[in-house]
mmCIF file of C-alpha atoms in Angstrom:
data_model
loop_
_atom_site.group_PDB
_atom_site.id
_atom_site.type_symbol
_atom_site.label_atom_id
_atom_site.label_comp_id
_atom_site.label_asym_id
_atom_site.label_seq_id
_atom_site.Cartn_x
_atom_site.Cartn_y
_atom_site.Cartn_z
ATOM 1 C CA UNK A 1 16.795 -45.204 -46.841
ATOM 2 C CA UNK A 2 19.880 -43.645 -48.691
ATOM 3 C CA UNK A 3 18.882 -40.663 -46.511
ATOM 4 C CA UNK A 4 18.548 -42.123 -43.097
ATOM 5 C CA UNK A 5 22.214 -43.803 -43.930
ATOM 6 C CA UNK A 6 23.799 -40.607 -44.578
ATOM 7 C CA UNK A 7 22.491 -39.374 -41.319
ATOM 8 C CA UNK A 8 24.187 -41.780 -39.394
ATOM 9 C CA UNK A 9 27.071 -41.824 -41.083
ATOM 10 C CA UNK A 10 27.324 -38.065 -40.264
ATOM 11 C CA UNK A 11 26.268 -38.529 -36.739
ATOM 12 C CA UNK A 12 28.893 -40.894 -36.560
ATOM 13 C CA UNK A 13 31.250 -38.126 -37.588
ATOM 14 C CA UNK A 14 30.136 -36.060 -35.130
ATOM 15 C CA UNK A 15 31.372 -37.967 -32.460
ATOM 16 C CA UNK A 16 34.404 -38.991 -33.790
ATOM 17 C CA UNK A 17 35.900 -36.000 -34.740
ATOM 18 C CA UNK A 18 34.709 -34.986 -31.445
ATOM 19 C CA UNK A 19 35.830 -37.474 -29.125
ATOM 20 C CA UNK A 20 39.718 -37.425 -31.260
ATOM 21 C CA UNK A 21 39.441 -33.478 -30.471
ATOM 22 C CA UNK A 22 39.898 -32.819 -34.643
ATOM 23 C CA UNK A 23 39.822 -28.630 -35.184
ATOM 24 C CA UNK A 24 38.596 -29.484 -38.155
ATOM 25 C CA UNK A 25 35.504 -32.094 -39.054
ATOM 26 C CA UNK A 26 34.405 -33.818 -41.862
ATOM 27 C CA UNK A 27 30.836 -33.999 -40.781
ATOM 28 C CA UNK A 28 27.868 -30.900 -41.509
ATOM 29 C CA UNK A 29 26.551 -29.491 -38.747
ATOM 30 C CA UNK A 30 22.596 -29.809 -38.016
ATOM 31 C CA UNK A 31 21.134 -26.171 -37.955
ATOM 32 C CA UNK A 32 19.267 -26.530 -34.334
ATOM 33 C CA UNK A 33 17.606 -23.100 -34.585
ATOM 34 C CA UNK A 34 16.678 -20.555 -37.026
ATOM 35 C CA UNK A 35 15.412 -17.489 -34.979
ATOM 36 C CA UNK A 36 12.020 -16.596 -36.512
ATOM 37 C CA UNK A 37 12.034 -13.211 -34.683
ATOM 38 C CA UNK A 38 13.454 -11.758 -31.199
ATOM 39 C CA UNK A 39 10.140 -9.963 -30.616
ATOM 40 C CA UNK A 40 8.327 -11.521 -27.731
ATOM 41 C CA UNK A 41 5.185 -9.868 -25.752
ATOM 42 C CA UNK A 42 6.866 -11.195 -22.356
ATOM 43 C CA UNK A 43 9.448 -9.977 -20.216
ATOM 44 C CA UNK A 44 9.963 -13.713 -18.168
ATOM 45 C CA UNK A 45 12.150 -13.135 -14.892
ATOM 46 C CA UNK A 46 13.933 -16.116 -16.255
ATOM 47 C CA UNK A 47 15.202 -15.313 -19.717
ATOM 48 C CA UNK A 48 17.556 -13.504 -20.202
ATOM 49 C CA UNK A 49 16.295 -11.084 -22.995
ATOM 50 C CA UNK A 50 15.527 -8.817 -20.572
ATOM 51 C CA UNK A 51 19.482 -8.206 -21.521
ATOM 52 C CA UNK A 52 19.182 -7.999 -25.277
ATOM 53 C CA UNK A 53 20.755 -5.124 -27.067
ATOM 54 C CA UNK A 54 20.621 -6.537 -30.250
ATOM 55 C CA UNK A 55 17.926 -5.265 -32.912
ATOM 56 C CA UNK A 56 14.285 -6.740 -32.941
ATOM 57 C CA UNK A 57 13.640 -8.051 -36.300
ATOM 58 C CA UNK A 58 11.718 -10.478 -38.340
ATOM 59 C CA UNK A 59 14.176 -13.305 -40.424
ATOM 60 C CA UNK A 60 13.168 -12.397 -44.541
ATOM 61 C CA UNK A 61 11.632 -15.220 -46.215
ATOM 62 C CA UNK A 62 14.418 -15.404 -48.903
ATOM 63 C CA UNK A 63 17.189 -15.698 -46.062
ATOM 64 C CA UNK A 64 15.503 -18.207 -44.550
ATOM 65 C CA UNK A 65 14.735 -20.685 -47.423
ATOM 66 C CA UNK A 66 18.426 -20.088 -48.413
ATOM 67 C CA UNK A 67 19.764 -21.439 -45.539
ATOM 68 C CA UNK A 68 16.792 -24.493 -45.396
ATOM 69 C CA UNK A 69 18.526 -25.476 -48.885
ATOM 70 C CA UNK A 70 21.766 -26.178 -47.375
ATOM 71 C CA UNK A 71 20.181 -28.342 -44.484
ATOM 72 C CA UNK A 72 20.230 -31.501 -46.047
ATOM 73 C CA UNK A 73 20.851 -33.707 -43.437
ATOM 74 C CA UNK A 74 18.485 -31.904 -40.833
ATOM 75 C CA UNK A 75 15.864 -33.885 -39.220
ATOM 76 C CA UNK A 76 14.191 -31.170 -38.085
ATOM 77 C CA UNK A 77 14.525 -27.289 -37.475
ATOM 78 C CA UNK A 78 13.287 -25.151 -34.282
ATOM 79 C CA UNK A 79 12.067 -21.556 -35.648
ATOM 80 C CA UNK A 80 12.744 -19.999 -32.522
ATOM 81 C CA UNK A 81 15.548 -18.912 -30.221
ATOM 82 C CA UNK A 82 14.955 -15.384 -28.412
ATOM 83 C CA UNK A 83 11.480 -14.206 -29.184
ATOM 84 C CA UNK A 84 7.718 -15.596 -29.929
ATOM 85 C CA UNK A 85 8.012 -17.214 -33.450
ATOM 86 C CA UNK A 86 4.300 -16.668 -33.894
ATOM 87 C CA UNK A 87 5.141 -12.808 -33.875
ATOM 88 C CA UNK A 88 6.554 -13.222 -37.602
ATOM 89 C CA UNK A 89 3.836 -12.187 -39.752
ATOM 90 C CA UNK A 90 4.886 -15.230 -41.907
ATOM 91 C CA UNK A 91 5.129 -17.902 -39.920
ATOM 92 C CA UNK A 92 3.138 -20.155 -41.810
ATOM 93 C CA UNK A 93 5.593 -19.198 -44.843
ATOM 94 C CA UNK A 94 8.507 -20.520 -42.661
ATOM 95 C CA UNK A 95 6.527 -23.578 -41.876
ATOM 96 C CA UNK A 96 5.995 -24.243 -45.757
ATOM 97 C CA UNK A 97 9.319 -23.657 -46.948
ATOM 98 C CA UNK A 98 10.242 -26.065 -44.182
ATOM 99 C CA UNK A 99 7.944 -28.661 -45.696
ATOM 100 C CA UNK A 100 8.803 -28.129 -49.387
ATOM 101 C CA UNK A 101 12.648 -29.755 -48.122
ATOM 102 C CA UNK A 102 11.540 -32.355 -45.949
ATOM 103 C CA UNK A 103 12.576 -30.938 -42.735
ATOM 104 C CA UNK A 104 10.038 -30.913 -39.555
ATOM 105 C CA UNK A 105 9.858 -27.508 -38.322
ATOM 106 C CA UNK A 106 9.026 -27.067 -34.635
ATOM 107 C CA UNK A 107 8.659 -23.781 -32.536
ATOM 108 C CA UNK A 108 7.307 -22.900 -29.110
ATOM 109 C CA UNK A 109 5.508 -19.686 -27.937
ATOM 110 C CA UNK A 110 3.508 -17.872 -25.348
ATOM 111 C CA UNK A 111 -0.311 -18.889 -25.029
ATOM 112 C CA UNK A 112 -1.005 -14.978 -25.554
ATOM 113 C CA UNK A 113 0.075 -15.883 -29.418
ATOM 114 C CA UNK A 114 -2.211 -18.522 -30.077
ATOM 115 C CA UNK A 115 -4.951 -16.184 -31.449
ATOM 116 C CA UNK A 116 -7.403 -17.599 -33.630
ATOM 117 C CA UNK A 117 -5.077 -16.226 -37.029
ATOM 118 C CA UNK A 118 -2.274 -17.558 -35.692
ATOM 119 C CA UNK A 119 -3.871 -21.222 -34.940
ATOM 120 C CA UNK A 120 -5.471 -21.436 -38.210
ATOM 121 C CA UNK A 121 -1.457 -20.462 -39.624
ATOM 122 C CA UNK A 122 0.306 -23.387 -38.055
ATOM 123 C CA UNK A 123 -2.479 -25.926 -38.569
ATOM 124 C CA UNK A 124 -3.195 -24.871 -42.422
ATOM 125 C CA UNK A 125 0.597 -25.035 -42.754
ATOM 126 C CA UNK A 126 0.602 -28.160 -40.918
ATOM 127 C CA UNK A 127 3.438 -27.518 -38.235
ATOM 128 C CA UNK A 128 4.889 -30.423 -37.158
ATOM 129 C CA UNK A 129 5.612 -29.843 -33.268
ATOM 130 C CA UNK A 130 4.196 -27.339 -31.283
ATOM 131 C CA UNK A 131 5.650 -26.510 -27.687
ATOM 132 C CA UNK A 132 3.416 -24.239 -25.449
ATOM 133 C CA UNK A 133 5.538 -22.662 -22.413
ATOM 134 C CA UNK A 134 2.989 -22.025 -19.935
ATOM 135 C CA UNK A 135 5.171 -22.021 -16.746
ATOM 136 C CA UNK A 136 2.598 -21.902 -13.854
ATOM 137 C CA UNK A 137 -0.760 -23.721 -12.043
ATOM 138 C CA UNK A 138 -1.970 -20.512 -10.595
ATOM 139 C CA UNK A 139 -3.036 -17.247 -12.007
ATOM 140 C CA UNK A 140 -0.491 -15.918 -9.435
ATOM 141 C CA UNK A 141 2.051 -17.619 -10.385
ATOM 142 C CA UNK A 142 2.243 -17.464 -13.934
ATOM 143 C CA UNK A 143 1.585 -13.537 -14.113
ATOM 144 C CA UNK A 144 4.332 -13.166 -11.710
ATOM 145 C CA UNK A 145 6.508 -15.233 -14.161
ATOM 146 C CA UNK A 146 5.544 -13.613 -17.211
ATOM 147 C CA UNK A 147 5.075 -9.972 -16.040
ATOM 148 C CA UNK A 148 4.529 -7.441 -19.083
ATOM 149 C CA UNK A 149 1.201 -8.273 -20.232
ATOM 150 C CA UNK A 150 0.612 -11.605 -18.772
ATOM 151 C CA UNK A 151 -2.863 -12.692 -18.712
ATOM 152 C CA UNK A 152 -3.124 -16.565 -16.873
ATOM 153 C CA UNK A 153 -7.158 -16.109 -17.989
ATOM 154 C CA UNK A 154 -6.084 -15.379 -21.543
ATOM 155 C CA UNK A 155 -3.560 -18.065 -22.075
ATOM 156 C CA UNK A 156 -6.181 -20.354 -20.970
ATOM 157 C CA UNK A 157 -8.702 -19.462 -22.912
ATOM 158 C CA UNK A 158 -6.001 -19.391 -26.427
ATOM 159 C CA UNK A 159 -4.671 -23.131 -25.264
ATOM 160 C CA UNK A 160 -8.441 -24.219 -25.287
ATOM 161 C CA UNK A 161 -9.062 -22.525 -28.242
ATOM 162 C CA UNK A 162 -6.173 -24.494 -30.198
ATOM 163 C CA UNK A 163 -7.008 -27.942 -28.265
ATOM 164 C CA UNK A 164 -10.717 -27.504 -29.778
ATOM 165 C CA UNK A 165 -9.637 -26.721 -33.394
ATOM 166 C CA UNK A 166 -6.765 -29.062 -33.200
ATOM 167 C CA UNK A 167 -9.348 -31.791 -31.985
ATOM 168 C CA UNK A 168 -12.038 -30.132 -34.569
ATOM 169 C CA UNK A 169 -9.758 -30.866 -37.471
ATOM 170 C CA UNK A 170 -8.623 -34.576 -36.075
ATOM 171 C CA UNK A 171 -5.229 -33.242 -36.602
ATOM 172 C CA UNK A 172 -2.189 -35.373 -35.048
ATOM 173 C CA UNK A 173 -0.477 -32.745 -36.084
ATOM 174 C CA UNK A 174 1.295 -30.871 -34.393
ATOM 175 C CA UNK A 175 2.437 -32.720 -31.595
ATOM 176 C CA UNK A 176 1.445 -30.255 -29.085
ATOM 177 C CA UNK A 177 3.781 -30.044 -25.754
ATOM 178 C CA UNK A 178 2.387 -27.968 -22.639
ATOM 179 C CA UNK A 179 5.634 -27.201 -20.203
ATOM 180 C CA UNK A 180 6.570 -25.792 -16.892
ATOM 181 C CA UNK A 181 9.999 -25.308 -15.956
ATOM 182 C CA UNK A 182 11.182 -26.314 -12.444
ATOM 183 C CA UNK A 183 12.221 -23.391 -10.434
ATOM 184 C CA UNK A 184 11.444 -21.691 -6.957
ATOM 185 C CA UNK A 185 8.992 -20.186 -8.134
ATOM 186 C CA UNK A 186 7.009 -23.170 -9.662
ATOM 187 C CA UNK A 187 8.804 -26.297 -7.766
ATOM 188 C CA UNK A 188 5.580 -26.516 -5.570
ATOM 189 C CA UNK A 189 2.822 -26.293 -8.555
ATOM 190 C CA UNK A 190 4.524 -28.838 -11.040
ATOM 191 C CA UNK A 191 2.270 -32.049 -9.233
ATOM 192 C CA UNK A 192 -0.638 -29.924 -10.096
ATOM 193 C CA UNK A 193 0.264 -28.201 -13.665
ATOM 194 C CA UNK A 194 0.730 -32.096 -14.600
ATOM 195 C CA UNK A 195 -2.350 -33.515 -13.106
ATOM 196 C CA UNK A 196 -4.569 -30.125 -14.802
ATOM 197 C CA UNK A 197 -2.796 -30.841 -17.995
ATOM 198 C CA UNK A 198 -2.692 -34.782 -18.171
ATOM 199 C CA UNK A 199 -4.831 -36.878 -20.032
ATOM 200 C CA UNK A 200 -6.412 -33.625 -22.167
ATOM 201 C CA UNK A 201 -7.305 -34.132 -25.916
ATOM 202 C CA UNK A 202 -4.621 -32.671 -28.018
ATOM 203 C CA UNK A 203 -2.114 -32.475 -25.480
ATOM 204 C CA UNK A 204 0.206 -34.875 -26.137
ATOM 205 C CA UNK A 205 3.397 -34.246 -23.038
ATOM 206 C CA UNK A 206 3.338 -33.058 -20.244
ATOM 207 C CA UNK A 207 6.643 -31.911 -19.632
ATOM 208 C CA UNK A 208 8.659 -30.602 -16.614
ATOM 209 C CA UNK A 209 11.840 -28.745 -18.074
ATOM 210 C CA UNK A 210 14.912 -28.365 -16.177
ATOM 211 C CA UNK A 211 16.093 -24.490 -15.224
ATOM 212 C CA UNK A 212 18.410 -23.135 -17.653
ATOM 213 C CA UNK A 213 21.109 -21.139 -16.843
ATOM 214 C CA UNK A 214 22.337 -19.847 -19.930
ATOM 215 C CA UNK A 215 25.580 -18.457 -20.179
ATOM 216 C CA UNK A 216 26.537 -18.378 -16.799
ATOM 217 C CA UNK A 217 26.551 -14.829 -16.228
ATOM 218 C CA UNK A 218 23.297 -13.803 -14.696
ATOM 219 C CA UNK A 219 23.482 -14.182 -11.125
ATOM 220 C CA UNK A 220 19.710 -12.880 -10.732
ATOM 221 C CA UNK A 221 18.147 -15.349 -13.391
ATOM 222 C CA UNK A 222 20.730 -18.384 -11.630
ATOM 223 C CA UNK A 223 19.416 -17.353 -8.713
ATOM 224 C CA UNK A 224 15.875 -18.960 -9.442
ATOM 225 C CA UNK A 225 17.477 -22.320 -10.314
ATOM 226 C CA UNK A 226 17.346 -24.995 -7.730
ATOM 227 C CA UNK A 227 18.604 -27.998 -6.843
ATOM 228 C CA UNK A 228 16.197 -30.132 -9.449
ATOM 229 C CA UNK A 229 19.343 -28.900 -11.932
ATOM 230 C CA UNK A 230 22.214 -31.176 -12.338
ATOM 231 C CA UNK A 231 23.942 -28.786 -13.673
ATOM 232 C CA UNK A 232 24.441 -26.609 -10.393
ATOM 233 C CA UNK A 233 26.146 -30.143 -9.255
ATOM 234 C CA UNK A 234 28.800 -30.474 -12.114
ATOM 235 C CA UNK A 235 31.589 -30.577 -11.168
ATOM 236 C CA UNK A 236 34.043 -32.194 -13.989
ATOM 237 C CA UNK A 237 34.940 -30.112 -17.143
ATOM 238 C CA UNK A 238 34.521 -31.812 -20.572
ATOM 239 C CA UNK A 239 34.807 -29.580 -23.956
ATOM 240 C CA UNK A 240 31.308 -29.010 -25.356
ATOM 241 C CA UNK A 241 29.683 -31.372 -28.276
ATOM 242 C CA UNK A 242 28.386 -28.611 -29.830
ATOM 243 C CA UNK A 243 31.169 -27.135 -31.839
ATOM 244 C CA UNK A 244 31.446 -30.299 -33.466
ATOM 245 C CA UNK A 245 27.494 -31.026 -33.871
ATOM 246 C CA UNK A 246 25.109 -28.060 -34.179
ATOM 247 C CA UNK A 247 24.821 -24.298 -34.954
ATOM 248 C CA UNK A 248 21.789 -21.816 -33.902
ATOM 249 C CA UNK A 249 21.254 -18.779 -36.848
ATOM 250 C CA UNK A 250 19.714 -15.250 -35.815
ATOM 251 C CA UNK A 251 16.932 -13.538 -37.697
ATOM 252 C CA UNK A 252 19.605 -11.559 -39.626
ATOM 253 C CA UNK A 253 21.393 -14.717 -40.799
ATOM 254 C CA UNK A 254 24.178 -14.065 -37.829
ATOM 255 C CA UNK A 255 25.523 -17.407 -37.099
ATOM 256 C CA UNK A 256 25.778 -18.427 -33.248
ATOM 257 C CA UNK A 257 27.428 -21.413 -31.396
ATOM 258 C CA UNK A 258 23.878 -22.399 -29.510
ATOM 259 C CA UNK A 259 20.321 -21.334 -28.060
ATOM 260 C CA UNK A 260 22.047 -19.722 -25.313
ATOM 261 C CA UNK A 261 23.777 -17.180 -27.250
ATOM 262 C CA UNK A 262 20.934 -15.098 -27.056
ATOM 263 C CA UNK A 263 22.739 -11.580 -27.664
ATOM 264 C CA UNK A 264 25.068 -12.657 -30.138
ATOM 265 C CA UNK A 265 27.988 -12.586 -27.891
ATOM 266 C CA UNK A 266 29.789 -15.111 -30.222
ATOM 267 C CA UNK A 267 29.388 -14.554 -33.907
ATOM 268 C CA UNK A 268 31.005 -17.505 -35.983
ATOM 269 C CA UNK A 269 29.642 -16.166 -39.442
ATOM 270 C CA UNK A 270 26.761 -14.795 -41.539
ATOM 271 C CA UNK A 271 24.773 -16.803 -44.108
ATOM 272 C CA UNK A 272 23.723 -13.704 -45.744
ATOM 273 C CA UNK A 273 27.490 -13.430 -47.462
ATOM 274 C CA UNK A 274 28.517 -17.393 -46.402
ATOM 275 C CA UNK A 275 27.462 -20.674 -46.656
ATOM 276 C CA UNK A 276 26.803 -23.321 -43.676
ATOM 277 C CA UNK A 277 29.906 -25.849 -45.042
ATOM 278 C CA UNK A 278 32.243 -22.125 -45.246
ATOM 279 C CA UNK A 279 31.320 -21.066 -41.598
ATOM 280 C CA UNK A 280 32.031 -24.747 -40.170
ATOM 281 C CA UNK A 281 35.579 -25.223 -40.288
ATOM 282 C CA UNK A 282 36.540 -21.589 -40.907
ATOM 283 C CA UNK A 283 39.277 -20.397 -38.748
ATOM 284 C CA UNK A 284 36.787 -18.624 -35.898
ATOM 285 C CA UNK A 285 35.101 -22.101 -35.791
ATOM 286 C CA UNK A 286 38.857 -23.673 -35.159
ATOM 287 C CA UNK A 287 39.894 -21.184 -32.957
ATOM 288 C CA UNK A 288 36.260 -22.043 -31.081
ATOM 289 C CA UNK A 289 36.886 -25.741 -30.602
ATOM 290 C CA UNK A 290 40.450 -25.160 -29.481
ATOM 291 C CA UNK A 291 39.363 -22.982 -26.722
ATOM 292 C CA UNK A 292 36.678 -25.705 -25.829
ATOM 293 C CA UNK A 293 39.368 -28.746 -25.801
ATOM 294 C CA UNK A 294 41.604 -26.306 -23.857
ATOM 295 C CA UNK A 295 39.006 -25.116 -21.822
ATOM 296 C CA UNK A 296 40.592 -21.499 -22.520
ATOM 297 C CA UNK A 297 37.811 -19.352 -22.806
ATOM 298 C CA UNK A 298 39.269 -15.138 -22.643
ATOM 299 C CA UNK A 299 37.510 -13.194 -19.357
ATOM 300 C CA UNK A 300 33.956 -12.251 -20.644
ATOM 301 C CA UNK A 301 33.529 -15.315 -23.584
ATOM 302 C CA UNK A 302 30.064 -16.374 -23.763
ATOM 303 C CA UNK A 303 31.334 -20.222 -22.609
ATOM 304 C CA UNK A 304 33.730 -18.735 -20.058
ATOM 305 C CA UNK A 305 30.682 -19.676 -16.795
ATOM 306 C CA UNK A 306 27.969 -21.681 -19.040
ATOM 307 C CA UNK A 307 27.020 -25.066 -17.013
ATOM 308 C CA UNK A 308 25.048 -25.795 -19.943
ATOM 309 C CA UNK A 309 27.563 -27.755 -21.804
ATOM 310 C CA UNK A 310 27.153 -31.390 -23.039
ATOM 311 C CA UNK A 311 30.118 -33.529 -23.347
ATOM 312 C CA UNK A 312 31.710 -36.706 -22.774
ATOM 313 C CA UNK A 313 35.309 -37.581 -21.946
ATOM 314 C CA UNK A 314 37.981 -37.357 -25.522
ATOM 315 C CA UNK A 315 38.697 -41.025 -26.541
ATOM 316 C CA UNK A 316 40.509 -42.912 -29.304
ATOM 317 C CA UNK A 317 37.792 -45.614 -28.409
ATOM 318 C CA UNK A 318 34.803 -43.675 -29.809
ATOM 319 C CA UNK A 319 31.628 -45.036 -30.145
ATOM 320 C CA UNK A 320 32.742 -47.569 -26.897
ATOM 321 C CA UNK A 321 33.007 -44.326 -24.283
ATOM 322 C CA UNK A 322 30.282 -43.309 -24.588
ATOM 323 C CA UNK A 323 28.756 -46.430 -23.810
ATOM 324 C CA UNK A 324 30.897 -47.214 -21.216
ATOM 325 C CA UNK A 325 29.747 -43.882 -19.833
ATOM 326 C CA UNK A 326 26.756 -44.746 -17.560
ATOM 327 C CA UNK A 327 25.443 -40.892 -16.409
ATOM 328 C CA UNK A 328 26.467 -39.431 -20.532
ATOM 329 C CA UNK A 329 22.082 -38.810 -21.568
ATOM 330 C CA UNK A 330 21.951 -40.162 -24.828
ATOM 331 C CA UNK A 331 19.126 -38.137 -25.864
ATOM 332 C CA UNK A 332 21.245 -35.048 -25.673
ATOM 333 C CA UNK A 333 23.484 -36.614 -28.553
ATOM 334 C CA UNK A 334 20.906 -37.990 -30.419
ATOM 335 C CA UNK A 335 18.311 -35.183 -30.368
ATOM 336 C CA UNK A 336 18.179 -32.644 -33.219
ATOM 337 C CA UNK A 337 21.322 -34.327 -35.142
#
């Protein structure tokens, strides 16, 4: 209960420190990511790794539970950001270490991961959330998604393969997501990918994601979007929530603004040589919100284009604007924090 208090109290903080446009806050950031690995067997026409320079690595076990230490007030942790998270030859490790400090862990991957090692990993470790990105109804369709070595007979064989030991076991856990995201390319399969994938034991949402468009900066991945995304309608500016709310960590214990830094464009610290509570309201991290309240990002910033960001207008009347603000999702405050 004492817990669950000082949660809310910090959310709280969030948004006030937020909405009064504060450089500096009072409340601790929830770690939304910790990259597992940037190794992925896919080359997706819609992610933008296909860009990556940055080295492929695996995050060291030691790193990682040094950083789940500090995460007191996490909820729960994705273990992925650029790359398959089942790739990590530890995964269940990460899962562990996850559970020893009472935070959920959560990851998603590519059916061609779900071997039979790596199912009997996350179900002995007892992963809490499982998200499989699937991303087609059609053999044609998904292989022209996924390219590389993107089997659509494969993934279906490795998602029944879970489902039956998943079932087998009579294990709730993990809640096991199956997703398509809402493009050109898939905008006339999603009525069938949800009826195929509906009402199957062990699948527990069906989900339709909205098209990302990351930073802004890819013309040829934006391109795909369509007009399902409200965020190719935005039109008003409003500084992002996330400076003051959440922080994404690379395998190598880089420190990132969000999941769509996926080059490390943006480095706001390293936990190898600093600690979460340093990094927050160090003076890259004030400079960062400035620029956001400002909206006075330098030619070539990572948040110079994004139409990802999630905001709300300032107020002195914090908690009652966002209330008062009928389109603001609340899910994309409350999630994660």
């Amino acid at each position: 209960m004492v817990n669950v208090l000082l949660k809310l109290i910090n959310l709280w903080r969030k948004g006030y420190y937020y909405s009064h446009e504060k450089l500096e806050t009072s409340a601790f950031p929830t770690i939304n990511n910790i990259e597992a690995t940037n190794a992925c067997g896919m080359n997706c026409i819609m992610c933008p790794r296909q860009y990556m320079k940055r080295k492929i690595g695996f995050i060291d076990l030691a790193l990682f539970e040094k950083i789940v230490k500090q995460m007191k007030l996490n909820s729960i942790v994705v273990l992925h950001h650029f790359g398959d998270p089942l790739l990590h030859p530890k995964i269940e490790e990460l899962i562990k270490i996850c559970k020893k400090y009472g935070i959920k862990s959560s990851l998603s991957t590519n059916p061609s991961s779900l071997t039979s090692k790596n199912i009997k990993k996350i179900l002995d470790a007892e992963l809490d959330y499982l998200h499989i990105s699937l991303d087609g109804a059609t053999k044609e369709t998904y292989e022209k998604i996924r390219r590389g070595r993107a089997d659509y007979g494969i993934a279906l064989k490795n998602i029944r393969l879970f489902l039956r030991e998943k079932n087998r076991k009579r294990n709730k856990k993990p809640l096991t997501t199956i997703a398509i995201i809402q493009m050109k390319e898939t905008k006339k399969e999603i009525k069938d990918f949800k009826k195929k994938w509906s009402n199957i034991r062990g699948i527990d949402i069906v989900e339709v994601k909205e098209f990302i468009t990351w930073d802004g900066s890819m013309k040829d991945i934006i391109n795909l979007g369509d007009e399902y995304s409200h965020k190719f309608k935005r039109q008003a500016y409003y500084p992002c929530f996330w400076p003051w709310g959440r922080l994404t960590v690379l395998w190598d214990g880089r420190v990132v603004p969000c999941c769509f830094d996926y080059d490390g464009k943006l480095i706001l610290g390293d936990l190898k040589t600093q600690t979460i509570k340093e990094i927050w309201n160090s003076q890259k991290m004030r400079e960062f919100r400035e620029q956001n309240i400002k909206n006075s990002f330098p030619k070539g910033h990572l948040c110079k284009n994004c139409r990802e960001r999630e905001g709300f207008p300032p107020s002195k009347i914090y908690p009652f604007n966002i209330i008062l603000k009928k389109r603001f999702k609340f899910w994309t405050y409350f999630k994660f924090n």
